[in-house]
Amino acid sequence: MKLRVVILAATVSAFAIPAFAAPVATVNGATIDNSEVQAIMSMSPALAKEPNAREQVVQNLVNMEVLSQYAVNHKLGQTADVKERLAMAKRQILADAAVEQYVKEHPIPETDIQNSYNKFVQAMGKKEFEVRHILVKTKAEADKVMGDLKAGQKFSALAEKYSIDKASAAHGGELGWIVPGMVVPPFAQAIETAPIDKPVGPVQTQFGYHVIEVQATRALTPPPLSTMKDRIKMQLQQQEAAKFVSNLRSQAKINITK
């Protein structure tokens, strides 16, 4: 997986690949190279699978060249608006190039990927929990819900009636299978200690007050490193890129007008 870059930047970088350098069309003498077609196709695997995808890309590039020539002939590039947009595009392309070069020159060590995976597995824990909840705004409301449950009212009906979490309320409060590391600490602690099929609460979080019921538990098998390696590498690259930008900012003289 690659860091996100502006499509134009990726296309420009692809022009340097000699293997693809062959004209596929000319427009008033201006050449459109196969390298441009290949760059766009490589950036969009879904497009590449479509019938006549290559022909579509070529036609779009022809349209782009026709319009570009029209803009040049009508001196649209001299307008203030277009100049500003071109300057912004140049700045973005150069910024992307800087990040790409930095990431290329500072590859993520395999040990860092393994350590990040180990932390992920540790945070997941060894169990996951099938949970439903009722979320209300005040402790008084949560106490009332607990009282109604003790009186024999159905959890699903109370969730539909009172819960401000409308997404789960529509399904009787069902949240599905939850890994404690996915949720805020008070909620995680509650589901890890709650007995099966016995509502607990109120549990306060930044979202309000929860009445929680754990319906089942099962052993959790973390995904293998092989299926997560690219994602972890991408995250670490993004973190390194952020540090790179932060370091450059610290060395620059920046004056932001308020």
mmCIF file of C-alpha atoms in Angstrom:
data_model
loop_
_atom_site.group_PDB
_atom_site.id
_atom_site.type_symbol
_atom_site.label_atom_id
_atom_site.label_comp_id
_atom_site.label_asym_id
_atom_site.label_seq_id
_atom_site.Cartn_x
_atom_site.Cartn_y
_atom_site.Cartn_z
ATOM 1 C CA MET A 1 0.000 0.000 0.000
ATOM 2 C CA LYS A 2 1.178 3.575 -0.715
ATOM 3 C CA LEU A 3 0.725 6.808 1.105
ATOM 4 C CA ARG A 4 -2.054 8.892 -0.339
ATOM 5 C CA VAL A 5 -0.827 11.307 -2.945
ATOM 6 C CA VAL A 6 -2.562 13.645 -5.297
ATOM 7 C CA ILE A 7 -3.425 11.821 -8.534
ATOM 8 C CA LEU A 8 -1.620 14.397 -10.607
ATOM 9 C CA ALA A 9 1.552 13.915 -8.591
ATOM 10 C CA ALA A 10 1.428 10.155 -9.030
ATOM 11 C CA THR A 11 0.830 10.564 -12.748
ATOM 12 C CA VAL A 12 3.773 12.923 -13.165
ATOM 13 C CA SER A 13 6.093 10.553 -11.304
ATOM 14 C CA ALA A 14 5.002 7.704 -13.562
ATOM 15 C CA PHE A 15 6.077 9.581 -16.687
ATOM 16 C CA ALA A 16 9.685 8.801 -15.863
ATOM 17 C CA ILE A 17 9.228 5.052 -16.467
ATOM 18 C CA PRO A 18 10.858 4.387 -19.877
ATOM 19 C CA ALA A 19 9.131 1.021 -20.362
ATOM 20 C CA PHE A 20 5.797 2.785 -20.741
ATOM 21 C CA ALA A 21 7.065 5.662 -22.912
ATOM 22 C CA ALA A 22 5.226 5.183 -26.184
ATOM 23 C CA PRO A 23 2.679 7.489 -27.805
ATOM 24 C CA VAL A 24 -0.938 6.351 -27.742
ATOM 25 C CA ALA A 25 -2.431 9.477 -29.309
ATOM 26 C CA THR A 26 -1.564 12.932 -30.593
ATOM 27 C CA VAL A 27 -3.726 16.033 -30.326
ATOM 28 C CA ASN A 28 -2.758 18.852 -32.678
ATOM 29 C CA GLY A 29 0.776 17.510 -32.571
ATOM 30 C CA ALA A 30 0.913 17.103 -28.779
ATOM 31 C CA THR A 31 1.744 13.547 -27.709
ATOM 32 C CA ILE A 32 -0.088 11.496 -25.088
ATOM 33 C CA ASP A 33 2.213 8.733 -23.863
ATOM 34 C CA ASN A 34 1.340 5.240 -22.753
ATOM 35 C CA SER A 35 3.037 6.102 -19.442
ATOM 36 C CA GLU A 36 0.116 8.396 -18.621
ATOM 37 C CA VAL A 37 -2.394 5.649 -19.358
ATOM 38 C CA GLN A 38 -0.492 3.125 -17.261
ATOM 39 C CA ALA A 39 -0.184 5.567 -14.346
ATOM 40 C CA ILE A 40 -3.933 6.119 -14.191
ATOM 41 C CA MET A 41 -4.713 2.414 -14.612
ATOM 42 C CA SER A 42 -2.299 1.472 -11.820
ATOM 43 C CA MET A 43 -3.884 3.972 -9.438
ATOM 44 C CA SER A 44 -7.368 2.548 -9.983
ATOM 45 C CA PRO A 45 -7.480 -1.277 -9.920
ATOM 46 C CA ALA A 46 -11.274 -1.172 -10.082
ATOM 47 C CA LEU A 47 -11.146 0.893 -13.272
ATOM 48 C CA ALA A 48 -8.558 -1.440 -14.779
ATOM 49 C CA LYS A 49 -11.002 -4.354 -14.472
ATOM 50 C CA GLU A 50 -13.732 -2.632 -16.454
ATOM 51 C CA PRO A 51 -14.281 -3.569 -20.114
ATOM 52 C CA ASN A 52 -12.479 -1.190 -22.494
ATOM 53 C CA ALA A 53 -10.862 0.525 -19.498
ATOM 54 C CA ARG A 54 -7.727 1.444 -21.425
ATOM 55 C CA GLU A 55 -9.751 2.982 -24.234
ATOM 56 C CA GLN A 56 -11.757 5.018 -21.696
ATOM 57 C CA VAL A 57 -8.569 6.351 -20.124
ATOM 58 C CA VAL A 58 -7.108 7.276 -23.508
ATOM 59 C CA GLN A 59 -10.292 9.109 -24.489
ATOM 60 C CA ASN A 60 -10.310 10.983 -21.179
ATOM 61 C CA LEU A 61 -6.695 12.030 -21.684
ATOM 62 C CA VAL A 62 -7.538 13.226 -25.178
ATOM 63 C CA ASN A 63 -10.395 15.270 -23.731
ATOM 64 C CA MET A 64 -8.042 16.700 -21.121
ATOM 65 C CA GLU A 65 -5.475 17.668 -23.767
ATOM 66 C CA VAL A 66 -8.115 19.278 -25.999
ATOM 67 C CA LEU A 67 -9.379 21.341 -23.084
ATOM 68 C CA SER A 68 -5.858 22.193 -21.949
ATOM 69 C CA GLN A 69 -4.955 23.460 -25.403
ATOM 70 C CA TYR A 70 -8.143 25.521 -25.497
ATOM 71 C CA ALA A 71 -7.245 27.044 -22.122
ATOM 72 C CA VAL A 72 -3.741 27.926 -23.330
ATOM 73 C CA ASN A 73 -4.999 29.398 -26.595
ATOM 74 C CA HIS A 74 -7.492 31.539 -24.720
ATOM 75 C CA LYS A 75 -4.862 32.591 -22.172
ATOM 76 C CA LEU A 76 -6.882 31.145 -19.285
ATOM 77 C CA GLY A 77 -3.634 30.329 -17.524
ATOM 78 C CA GLN A 78 -3.034 34.043 -17.131
ATOM 79 C CA THR A 79 -6.109 34.653 -15.003
ATOM 80 C CA ALA A 80 -5.624 35.221 -11.288
ATOM 81 C CA ASP A 81 -7.871 32.325 -10.337
ATOM 82 C CA VAL A 82 -6.117 29.775 -12.534
ATOM 83 C CA LYS A 83 -2.662 31.031 -11.495
ATOM 84 C CA GLU A 84 -3.613 30.526 -7.870
ATOM 85 C CA ARG A 85 -4.902 27.008 -8.534
ATOM 86 C CA LEU A 86 -1.775 26.097 -10.489
ATOM 87 C CA ALA A 87 0.397 27.383 -7.652
ATOM 88 C CA MET A 88 -1.585 25.315 -5.141
ATOM 89 C CA ALA A 89 -1.288 22.212 -7.343
ATOM 90 C CA LYS A 90 2.482 22.745 -7.628
ATOM 91 C CA ARG A 91 2.796 23.152 -3.871
ATOM 92 C CA GLN A 92 0.813 19.947 -3.280
ATOM 93 C CA ILE A 93 2.847 17.963 -5.823
ATOM 94 C CA LEU A 94 6.121 19.097 -4.278
ATOM 95 C CA ALA A 95 4.854 18.359 -0.760
ATOM 96 C CA ASP A 96 3.821 14.852 -1.802
ATOM 97 C CA ALA A 97 7.193 14.329 -3.467
ATOM 98 C CA ALA A 98 8.980 15.365 -0.265
ATOM 99 C CA VAL A 99 6.985 12.909 1.829
ATOM 100 C CA GLU A 100 7.438 10.103 -0.702
ATOM 101 C CA GLN A 101 11.204 10.627 -0.790
ATOM 102 C CA TYR A 102 11.446 10.750 3.007
ATOM 103 C CA VAL A 103 9.442 7.537 3.404
ATOM 104 C CA LYS A 104 11.523 5.828 0.713
ATOM 105 C CA GLU A 105 14.763 6.850 2.411
ATOM 106 C CA HIS A 106 13.511 5.854 5.879
ATOM 107 C CA PRO A 107 11.979 2.376 5.500
ATOM 108 C CA ILE A 108 10.067 0.965 8.444
ATOM 109 C CA PRO A 109 12.121 -1.750 10.206
ATOM 110 C CA GLU A 110 10.515 -5.168 10.416
ATOM 111 C CA THR A 111 11.023 -5.092 14.185
ATOM 112 C CA ASP A 112 8.841 -1.964 14.425
ATOM 113 C CA ILE A 113 6.073 -3.682 12.471
ATOM 114 C CA GLN A 114 6.296 -6.741 14.728
ATOM 115 C CA ASN A 115 6.254 -4.610 17.880
ATOM 116 C CA SER A 116 3.189 -2.696 16.691
ATOM 117 C CA TYR A 117 1.443 -5.963 15.913
ATOM 118 C CA ASN A 118 2.292 -7.321 19.365
ATOM 119 C CA LYS A 119 0.822 -4.202 20.988
ATOM 120 C CA PHE A 120 -2.318 -4.587 18.893
ATOM 121 C CA VAL A 121 -2.737 -8.218 19.945
ATOM 122 C CA GLN A 122 -2.174 -7.308 23.583
ATOM 123 C CA ALA A 123 -4.755 -4.524 23.416
ATOM 124 C CA MET A 124 -7.305 -6.901 21.879
ATOM 125 C CA GLY A 125 -7.212 -9.210 24.869
ATOM 126 C CA LYS A 126 -8.192 -12.870 24.830
ATOM 127 C CA LYS A 127 -11.996 -12.554 24.726
ATOM 128 C CA GLU A 128 -14.689 -10.754 22.825
ATOM 129 C CA PHE A 129 -18.147 -10.032 24.163
ATOM 130 C CA GLU A 130 -21.591 -9.998 22.595
ATOM 131 C CA VAL A 131 -23.138 -6.877 24.088
ATOM 132 C CA ARG A 132 -26.278 -4.800 24.069
ATOM 133 C CA HIS A 133 -26.822 -1.515 25.850
ATOM 134 C CA ILE A 134 -29.229 1.291 26.570
ATOM 135 C CA LEU A 135 -27.690 4.769 26.546
ATOM 136 C CA VAL A 136 -29.425 7.671 28.283
ATOM 137 C CA LYS A 137 -28.418 11.192 29.253
ATOM 138 C CA THR A 138 -28.796 11.094 33.047
ATOM 139 C CA LYS A 139 -28.177 8.706 35.917
ATOM 140 C CA ALA A 140 -31.807 9.065 36.965
ATOM 141 C CA GLU A 141 -32.930 7.769 33.575
ATOM 142 C CA ALA A 142 -30.475 4.883 33.788
ATOM 143 C CA ASP A 143 -31.703 4.004 37.289
ATOM 144 C CA LYS A 144 -35.260 3.936 35.958
ATOM 145 C CA VAL A 145 -34.239 1.605 33.128
ATOM 146 C CA MET A 146 -32.562 -0.710 35.637
ATOM 147 C CA GLY A 147 -35.737 -0.665 37.724
ATOM 148 C CA ASP A 148 -37.882 -1.495 34.705
ATOM 149 C CA LEU A 149 -35.608 -4.416 33.825
ATOM 150 C CA LYS A 150 -35.818 -5.777 37.363
ATOM 151 C CA ALA A 151 -39.580 -5.478 37.095
ATOM 152 C CA GLY A 152 -39.532 -7.810 34.113
ATOM 153 C CA GLN A 153 -39.673 -5.453 31.144
ATOM 154 C CA LYS A 154 -37.785 -6.535 28.035
ATOM 155 C CA PHE A 155 -34.359 -5.097 27.371
ATOM 156 C CA SER A 156 -35.008 -4.696 23.630
ATOM 157 C CA ALA A 157 -38.244 -2.787 24.190
ATOM 158 C CA LEU A 158 -36.612 -0.410 26.664
ATOM 159 C CA ALA A 159 -33.698 0.161 24.295
ATOM 160 C CA GLU A 160 -36.038 1.088 21.481
ATOM 161 C CA LYS A 161 -37.981 3.398 23.799
ATOM 162 C CA TYR A 162 -35.244 5.175 25.756
ATOM 163 C CA SER A 163 -31.800 4.749 24.189
ATOM 164 C CA ILE A 164 -30.288 7.834 22.582
ATOM 165 C CA ASP A 165 -27.969 5.564 20.600
ATOM 166 C CA LYS A 166 -30.462 5.322 17.764
ATOM 167 C CA ALA A 167 -28.368 2.991 15.627
ATOM 168 C CA SER A 168 -28.353 0.234 18.242
ATOM 169 C CA ALA A 169 -31.793 1.148 19.623
ATOM 170 C CA ALA A 170 -33.327 0.173 16.291
ATOM 171 C CA HIS A 171 -31.981 -3.328 16.936
ATOM 172 C CA GLY A 172 -32.966 -3.646 20.574
ATOM 173 C CA GLY A 173 -29.702 -2.178 21.818
ATOM 174 C CA GLU A 174 -27.549 -4.802 20.077
ATOM 175 C CA LEU A 175 -23.904 -3.805 19.550
ATOM 176 C CA GLY A 176 -22.720 -7.180 18.300
ATOM 177 C CA TRP A 177 -19.337 -8.634 19.242
ATOM 178 C CA ILE A 178 -17.019 -6.171 20.948
ATOM 179 C CA VAL A 179 -13.339 -6.293 21.816
ATOM 180 C CA PRO A 180 -12.706 -4.340 25.045
ATOM 181 C CA GLY A 181 -9.866 -2.429 23.433
ATOM 182 C CA MET A 182 -12.351 -0.979 20.932
ATOM 183 C CA VAL A 183 -14.359 0.936 23.527
ATOM 184 C CA VAL A 184 -13.755 3.543 26.227
ATOM 185 C CA PRO A 185 -12.267 2.189 29.501
ATOM 186 C CA PRO A 186 -15.403 2.384 31.742
ATOM 187 C CA PHE A 187 -17.446 0.480 29.155
ATOM 188 C CA ALA A 188 -14.644 -2.047 28.629
ATOM 189 C CA GLN A 189 -14.295 -2.677 32.374
ATOM 190 C CA ALA A 190 -18.041 -3.180 32.692
ATOM 191 C CA ILE A 191 -18.291 -5.801 29.955
ATOM 192 C CA GLU A 192 -15.221 -7.637 31.217
ATOM 193 C CA THR A 193 -16.706 -8.009 34.719
ATOM 194 C CA ALA A 194 -20.442 -8.331 33.968
ATOM 195 C CA PRO A 195 -22.171 -11.688 34.434
ATOM 196 C CA ILE A 196 -23.832 -13.225 31.394
ATOM 197 C CA ASP A 197 -27.449 -12.158 30.722
ATOM 198 C CA LYS A 198 -27.593 -9.863 33.751
ATOM 199 C CA PRO A 199 -27.837 -6.097 33.119
ATOM 200 C CA VAL A 200 -25.350 -3.865 34.920
ATOM 201 C CA GLY A 201 -25.276 -0.126 35.363
ATOM 202 C CA PRO A 202 -25.424 2.741 35.322
ATOM 203 C CA VAL A 203 -21.986 2.941 33.694
ATOM 204 C CA GLN A 204 -20.919 6.516 33.019
ATOM 205 C CA THR A 205 -18.847 7.475 29.981
ATOM 206 C CA GLN A 206 -18.408 10.707 28.061
ATOM 207 C CA PHE A 207 -21.441 9.693 25.998
ATOM 208 C CA GLY A 208 -23.849 9.443 28.914
ATOM 209 C CA TYR A 209 -25.059 6.616 31.167
ATOM 210 C CA HIS A 210 -25.191 3.028 29.948
ATOM 211 C CA VAL A 211 -27.153 0.015 31.046
ATOM 212 C CA ILE A 212 -25.170 -2.917 29.690
ATOM 213 C CA GLU A 213 -25.906 -6.592 29.205
ATOM 214 C CA VAL A 214 -23.323 -9.152 28.102
ATOM 215 C CA GLN A 215 -25.100 -11.925 26.235
ATOM 216 C CA ALA A 216 -22.155 -14.209 25.472
ATOM 217 C CA THR A 217 -18.369 -14.409 25.365
ATOM 218 C CA ARG A 218 -15.957 -16.324 23.190
ATOM 219 C CA ALA A 219 -12.221 -16.742 22.786
ATOM 220 C CA LEU A 220 -10.647 -14.153 20.547
ATOM 221 C CA THR A 221 -8.226 -15.164 17.841
ATOM 222 C CA PRO A 222 -6.257 -12.170 16.555
ATOM 223 C CA PRO A 223 -5.714 -11.881 12.797
ATOM 224 C CA PRO A 224 -2.276 -13.076 11.684
ATOM 225 C CA LEU A 225 0.470 -10.545 11.080
ATOM 226 C CA SER A 226 0.463 -11.408 7.377
ATOM 227 C CA THR A 227 -3.029 -9.928 6.958
ATOM 228 C CA MET A 228 -2.198 -6.762 8.909
ATOM 229 C CA LYS A 229 1.371 -6.068 7.878
ATOM 230 C CA ASP A 230 0.561 -3.633 5.071
ATOM 231 C CA ARG A 231 -1.886 -1.693 7.237
ATOM 232 C CA ILE A 232 0.560 -1.475 10.137
ATOM 233 C CA LYS A 233 3.341 -0.401 7.786
ATOM 234 C CA MET A 234 1.100 2.316 6.356
ATOM 235 C CA GLN A 235 0.243 3.605 9.844
ATOM 236 C CA LEU A 236 3.897 3.693 10.848
ATOM 237 C CA GLN A 237 4.807 5.478 7.625
ATOM 238 C CA GLN A 238 2.132 8.073 8.317
ATOM 239 C CA GLN A 239 3.490 8.557 11.830
ATOM 240 C CA GLU A 240 7.027 8.985 10.494
ATOM 241 C CA ALA A 241 5.808 11.420 7.849
ATOM 242 C CA ALA A 242 4.025 13.433 10.547
ATOM 243 C CA LYS A 243 7.260 13.599 12.562
ATOM 244 C CA PHE A 244 9.101 14.693 9.414
ATOM 245 C CA VAL A 245 6.636 17.542 8.863
ATOM 246 C CA SER A 246 6.757 18.511 12.538
ATOM 247 C CA ASN A 247 10.557 18.632 12.436
ATOM 248 C CA LEU A 248 10.537 20.820 9.329
ATOM 249 C CA ARG A 249 8.034 23.167 10.959
ATOM 250 C CA SER A 250 10.215 23.449 14.051
ATOM 251 C CA GLN A 251 13.132 24.595 11.886
ATOM 252 C CA ALA A 252 11.099 27.021 9.799
ATOM 253 C CA LYS A 253 10.263 30.658 10.519
ATOM 254 C CA ILE A 254 6.465 30.605 10.517
ATOM 255 C CA ASN A 255 4.292 33.628 10.992
ATOM 256 C CA ILE A 256 0.538 33.000 10.867
ATOM 257 C CA THR A 257 -1.530 36.151 10.643
ATOM 258 C CA LYS A 258 -4.623 36.066 12.821
#
